[in-house]
């Protein structure tokens, strides 16, 4: 999927509605994530860079077996500007395997199952996004895997 942006500012798009917003900084992004999280449980939003590459961002505490985790975890997926692979996700804890649980997110009104391996603490998600917005690159201080 290619997301077009003709503006030189960062944009945020809710994958489950037509809501879009221009962003000046990460605090604006966090406000949008918090607001749509309250209205659209476990939804994924899309942070669009001025050059078209984007991060899919989500928060969830629900496993696919309906277990509720004590705290939310974040999901980050990097997509190139042309929309073609590779799609990358951070691995905060390499000891967690693909089979160690699945969290459920809502993307474009469809339930998406994401392995726990590719979910990070919200504080780490914020660090990743802050780095990406400041440098327009993925941080090299966390491992990334193609998904």
PDB file of C-alpha atoms in Angstrom:
ATOM      1  CA  UNK A   1       0.000   0.000   0.000  1.00  0.00           C
ATOM      2  CA  UNK A   2       1.477   3.357  -0.967  1.00  0.00           C
ATOM      3  CA  UNK A   3       0.449   6.328   1.127  1.00  0.00           C
ATOM      4  CA  UNK A   4       0.751   9.606  -0.706  1.00  0.00           C
ATOM      5  CA  UNK A   5       1.698  12.765   1.135  1.00  0.00           C
ATOM      6  CA  UNK A   6       2.195  16.028  -0.715  1.00  0.00           C
ATOM      7  CA  UNK A   7       3.090  17.976   2.391  1.00  0.00           C
ATOM      8  CA  UNK A   8       6.504  18.407   3.992  1.00  0.00           C
ATOM      9  CA  UNK A   9       5.172  17.764   7.478  1.00  0.00           C
ATOM     10  CA  UNK A  10       4.580  14.562   9.369  1.00  0.00           C
ATOM     11  CA  UNK A  11       1.051  13.180   9.188  1.00  0.00           C
ATOM     12  CA  UNK A  12      -0.969  10.753  11.257  1.00  0.00           C
ATOM     13  CA  UNK A  13      -3.731   8.590   9.807  1.00  0.00           C
ATOM     14  CA  UNK A  14      -6.104   6.304  11.688  1.00  0.00           C
ATOM     15  CA  UNK A  15      -6.248   2.976   9.845  1.00  0.00           C
ATOM     16  CA  UNK A  16      -9.859   2.427  10.975  1.00  0.00           C
ATOM     17  CA  UNK A  17     -11.364   5.730   9.869  1.00  0.00           C
ATOM     18  CA  UNK A  18     -10.739   8.687   7.588  1.00  0.00           C
ATOM     19  CA  UNK A  19      -9.184  10.710  10.413  1.00  0.00           C
ATOM     20  CA  UNK A  20      -5.958  12.452   9.408  1.00  0.00           C
ATOM     21  CA  UNK A  21      -3.879  15.081  11.146  1.00  0.00           C
ATOM     22  CA  UNK A  22      -0.668  16.992  10.541  1.00  0.00           C
ATOM     23  CA  UNK A  23       1.894  16.757  13.323  1.00  0.00           C
ATOM     24  CA  UNK A  24       4.535  19.153  14.557  1.00  0.00           C
ATOM     25  CA  UNK A  25       6.185  16.898  17.124  1.00  0.00           C
ATOM     26  CA  UNK A  26       6.018  13.591  18.954  1.00  0.00           C
ATOM     27  CA  UNK A  27       3.766  15.027  21.666  1.00  0.00           C
ATOM     28  CA  UNK A  28       1.145  15.778  18.999  1.00  0.00           C
ATOM     29  CA  UNK A  29       1.474  12.188  17.813  1.00  0.00           C
ATOM     30  CA  UNK A  30       1.072  10.814  21.327  1.00  0.00           C
ATOM     31  CA  UNK A  31      -2.057  12.928  21.839  1.00  0.00           C
ATOM     32  CA  UNK A  32      -3.548  11.486  18.633  1.00  0.00           C
ATOM     33  CA  UNK A  33      -2.616   7.929  19.624  1.00  0.00           C
ATOM     34  CA  UNK A  34      -4.194   8.398  23.054  1.00  0.00           C
ATOM     35  CA  UNK A  35      -7.363   9.950  21.657  1.00  0.00           C
ATOM     36  CA  UNK A  36      -8.046   7.364  18.994  1.00  0.00           C
ATOM     37  CA  UNK A  37      -7.019   4.542  21.352  1.00  0.00           C
ATOM     38  CA  UNK A  38      -9.903   5.595  23.610  1.00  0.00           C
ATOM     39  CA  UNK A  39     -12.360   5.441  20.691  1.00  0.00           C
ATOM     40  CA  UNK A  40     -10.964   2.524  18.712  1.00  0.00           C
ATOM     41  CA  UNK A  41      -9.733  -0.235  20.998  1.00  0.00           C
ATOM     42  CA  UNK A  42      -6.411  -1.789  19.936  1.00  0.00           C
ATOM     43  CA  UNK A  43      -6.333   0.254  16.726  1.00  0.00           C
ATOM     44  CA  UNK A  44      -3.289   0.853  14.562  1.00  0.00           C
ATOM     45  CA  UNK A  45      -2.420   4.357  13.419  1.00  0.00           C
ATOM     46  CA  UNK A  46      -0.029   5.306  10.650  1.00  0.00           C
ATOM     47  CA  UNK A  47       2.724   7.892  11.115  1.00  0.00           C
ATOM     48  CA  UNK A  48       3.668   9.181   7.662  1.00  0.00           C
ATOM     49  CA  UNK A  49       7.051  10.832   7.127  1.00  0.00           C
ATOM     50  CA  UNK A  50       7.413  13.706   4.653  1.00  0.00           C
ATOM     51  CA  UNK A  51       9.207  11.318   2.259  1.00  0.00           C
ATOM     52  CA  UNK A  52       6.344   8.791   2.377  1.00  0.00           C
ATOM     53  CA  UNK A  53       7.891   6.055   4.500  1.00  0.00           C
ATOM     54  CA  UNK A  54       5.721   5.257   7.465  1.00  0.00           C
ATOM     55  CA  UNK A  55       5.403   3.521  10.786  1.00  0.00           C
ATOM     56  CA  UNK A  56       2.323   1.547  11.727  1.00  0.00           C
ATOM     57  CA  UNK A  57       1.797   2.117  15.452  1.00  0.00           C
ATOM     58  CA  UNK A  58      -0.531   0.269  17.778  1.00  0.00           C
ATOM     59  CA  UNK A  59      -1.172  -0.412  21.444  1.00  0.00           C
ATOM     60  CA  UNK A  60      -2.811  -3.517  22.844  1.00  0.00           C
ATOM     61  CA  UNK A  61      -3.043  -5.634  25.956  1.00  0.00           C
ATOM     62  CA  UNK A  62      -5.277  -8.378  24.506  1.00  0.00           C
ATOM     63  CA  UNK A  63      -3.856 -11.750  23.478  1.00  0.00           C
ATOM     64  CA  UNK A  64      -5.533 -13.870  20.791  1.00  0.00           C
ATOM     65  CA  UNK A  65      -6.714 -16.301  23.500  1.00  0.00           C
ATOM     66  CA  UNK A  66      -8.538 -13.334  25.162  1.00  0.00           C
ATOM     67  CA  UNK A  67      -5.987 -13.134  27.972  1.00  0.00           C
ATOM     68  CA  UNK A  68      -5.631  -9.525  29.071  1.00  0.00           C
ATOM     69  CA  UNK A  69      -2.087  -8.422  29.896  1.00  0.00           C
ATOM     70  CA  UNK A  70      -1.546  -6.165  32.935  1.00  0.00           C
ATOM     71  CA  UNK A  71      -0.106  -3.432  30.709  1.00  0.00           C
ATOM     72  CA  UNK A  72      -0.349  -2.435  27.078  1.00  0.00           C
ATOM     73  CA  UNK A  73       2.442  -3.184  24.660  1.00  0.00           C
ATOM     74  CA  UNK A  74       3.290  -1.231  21.552  1.00  0.00           C
ATOM     75  CA  UNK A  75       3.532  -2.416  17.965  1.00  0.00           C
ATOM     76  CA  UNK A  76       5.801  -0.651  15.475  1.00  0.00           C
ATOM     77  CA  UNK A  77       6.149  -1.674  11.839  1.00  0.00           C
ATOM     78  CA  UNK A  78       8.266   0.230   9.333  1.00  0.00           C
ATOM     79  CA  UNK A  79       7.055   0.365   5.725  1.00  0.00           C
ATOM     80  CA  UNK A  80       9.129   1.888   2.899  1.00  0.00           C
ATOM     81  CA  UNK A  81       7.709   4.826   0.949  1.00  0.00           C
ATOM     82  CA  UNK A  82       6.956   2.651  -2.083  1.00  0.00           C
ATOM     83  CA  UNK A  83       4.875   0.272   0.046  1.00  0.00           C
ATOM     84  CA  UNK A  84       6.935  -2.762  -0.951  1.00  0.00           C
ATOM     85  CA  UNK A  85       8.820  -5.090   1.415  1.00  0.00           C
ATOM     86  CA  UNK A  86      10.862  -5.317   3.463  1.00  0.00           C
ATOM     87  CA  UNK A  87       8.537  -4.508   6.354  1.00  0.00           C
ATOM     88  CA  UNK A  88      10.462  -4.337   9.608  1.00  0.00           C
ATOM     89  CA  UNK A  89       9.488  -4.664  13.272  1.00  0.00           C
ATOM     90  CA  UNK A  90      11.661  -4.155  16.354  1.00  0.00           C
ATOM     91  CA  UNK A  91      12.555  -7.015  18.679  1.00  0.00           C
ATOM     92  CA  UNK A  92      12.985  -5.703  22.219  1.00  0.00           C
ATOM     93  CA  UNK A  93      13.590  -9.106  23.813  1.00  0.00           C
ATOM     94  CA  UNK A  94      15.272 -11.656  21.503  1.00  0.00           C
ATOM     95  CA  UNK A  95      14.488 -14.460  23.983  1.00  0.00           C
ATOM     96  CA  UNK A  96      10.792 -14.173  23.049  1.00  0.00           C
ATOM     97  CA  UNK A  97      10.067 -16.479  20.120  1.00  0.00           C
ATOM     98  CA  UNK A  98       7.384 -16.260  17.437  1.00  0.00           C
ATOM     99  CA  UNK A  99       5.401 -18.926  19.335  1.00  0.00           C
ATOM    100  CA  UNK A 100       5.371 -17.047  22.655  1.00  0.00           C
ATOM    101  CA  UNK A 101       1.951 -15.491  22.295  1.00  0.00           C
ATOM    102  CA  UNK A 102       0.073 -13.254  19.915  1.00  0.00           C
ATOM    103  CA  UNK A 103      -1.486  -9.853  20.532  1.00  0.00           C
ATOM    104  CA  UNK A 104      -4.546  -8.646  18.649  1.00  0.00           C
ATOM    105  CA  UNK A 105      -4.673  -5.261  16.919  1.00  0.00           C
ATOM    106  CA  UNK A 106      -7.277  -3.700  14.639  1.00  0.00           C
ATOM    107  CA  UNK A 107      -5.978  -2.496  11.269  1.00  0.00           C
ATOM    108  CA  UNK A 108      -8.363  -1.178   8.601  1.00  0.00           C
ATOM    109  CA  UNK A 109     -11.295  -2.644  10.555  1.00  0.00           C
ATOM    110  CA  UNK A 110      -9.762  -6.125  10.460  1.00  0.00           C
ATOM    111  CA  UNK A 111      -8.264  -7.992  13.394  1.00  0.00           C
ATOM    112  CA  UNK A 112      -4.534  -8.503  12.929  1.00  0.00           C
ATOM    113  CA  UNK A 113      -2.535 -10.933  15.013  1.00  0.00           C
ATOM    114  CA  UNK A 114       0.985  -9.802  15.844  1.00  0.00           C
ATOM    115  CA  UNK A 115       3.474 -12.128  17.545  1.00  0.00           C
ATOM    116  CA  UNK A 116       4.469 -10.938  21.017  1.00  0.00           C
ATOM    117  CA  UNK A 117       8.067 -11.010  19.753  1.00  0.00           C
ATOM    118  CA  UNK A 118       7.327  -7.869  17.720  1.00  0.00           C
ATOM    119  CA  UNK A 119       5.695  -5.915  20.548  1.00  0.00           C
ATOM    120  CA  UNK A 120       7.630  -3.527  22.769  1.00  0.00           C
ATOM    121  CA  UNK A 121       7.061  -1.604  25.986  1.00  0.00           C
ATOM    122  CA  UNK A 122       5.272   1.694  25.350  1.00  0.00           C
ATOM    123  CA  UNK A 123       8.318   3.612  26.613  1.00  0.00           C
ATOM    124  CA  UNK A 124      10.471   1.829  23.999  1.00  0.00           C
ATOM    125  CA  UNK A 125       7.860   2.522  21.310  1.00  0.00           C
ATOM    126  CA  UNK A 126       8.034   6.213  22.146  1.00  0.00           C
ATOM    127  CA  UNK A 127      11.859   6.172  21.965  1.00  0.00           C
ATOM    128  CA  UNK A 128      11.718   4.487  18.553  1.00  0.00           C
ATOM    129  CA  UNK A 129       9.206   7.021  17.229  1.00  0.00           C
ATOM    130  CA  UNK A 130      11.119   9.971  18.698  1.00  0.00           C
ATOM    131  CA  UNK A 131      14.304   8.750  16.961  1.00  0.00           C
ATOM    132  CA  UNK A 132      12.478   8.165  13.668  1.00  0.00           C
ATOM    133  CA  UNK A 133      10.898  11.630  13.709  1.00  0.00           C
ATOM    134  CA  UNK A 134      14.233  13.289  14.569  1.00  0.00           C
ATOM    135  CA  UNK A 135      16.403  11.437  12.037  1.00  0.00           C
ATOM    136  CA  UNK A 136      13.974   9.988   9.464  1.00  0.00           C
ATOM    137  CA  UNK A 137      15.739   6.649  10.083  1.00  0.00           C
ATOM    138  CA  UNK A 138      15.120   3.584  12.195  1.00  0.00           C
ATOM    139  CA  UNK A 139      17.245   3.424  15.338  1.00  0.00           C
ATOM    140  CA  UNK A 140      20.185   1.033  15.275  1.00  0.00           C
ATOM    141  CA  UNK A 141      20.110   0.506  19.051  1.00  0.00           C
ATOM    142  CA  UNK A 142      17.303  -2.039  18.754  1.00  0.00           C
ATOM    143  CA  UNK A 143      17.199  -5.178  16.623  1.00  0.00           C
ATOM    144  CA  UNK A 144      14.871  -5.127  13.566  1.00  0.00           C
ATOM    145  CA  UNK A 145      13.472  -8.178  11.804  1.00  0.00           C
ATOM    146  CA  UNK A 146      11.698  -8.530   8.498  1.00  0.00           C
ATOM    147  CA  UNK A 147       8.109  -9.638   9.010  1.00  0.00           C
TER     148      UNK A 147
END
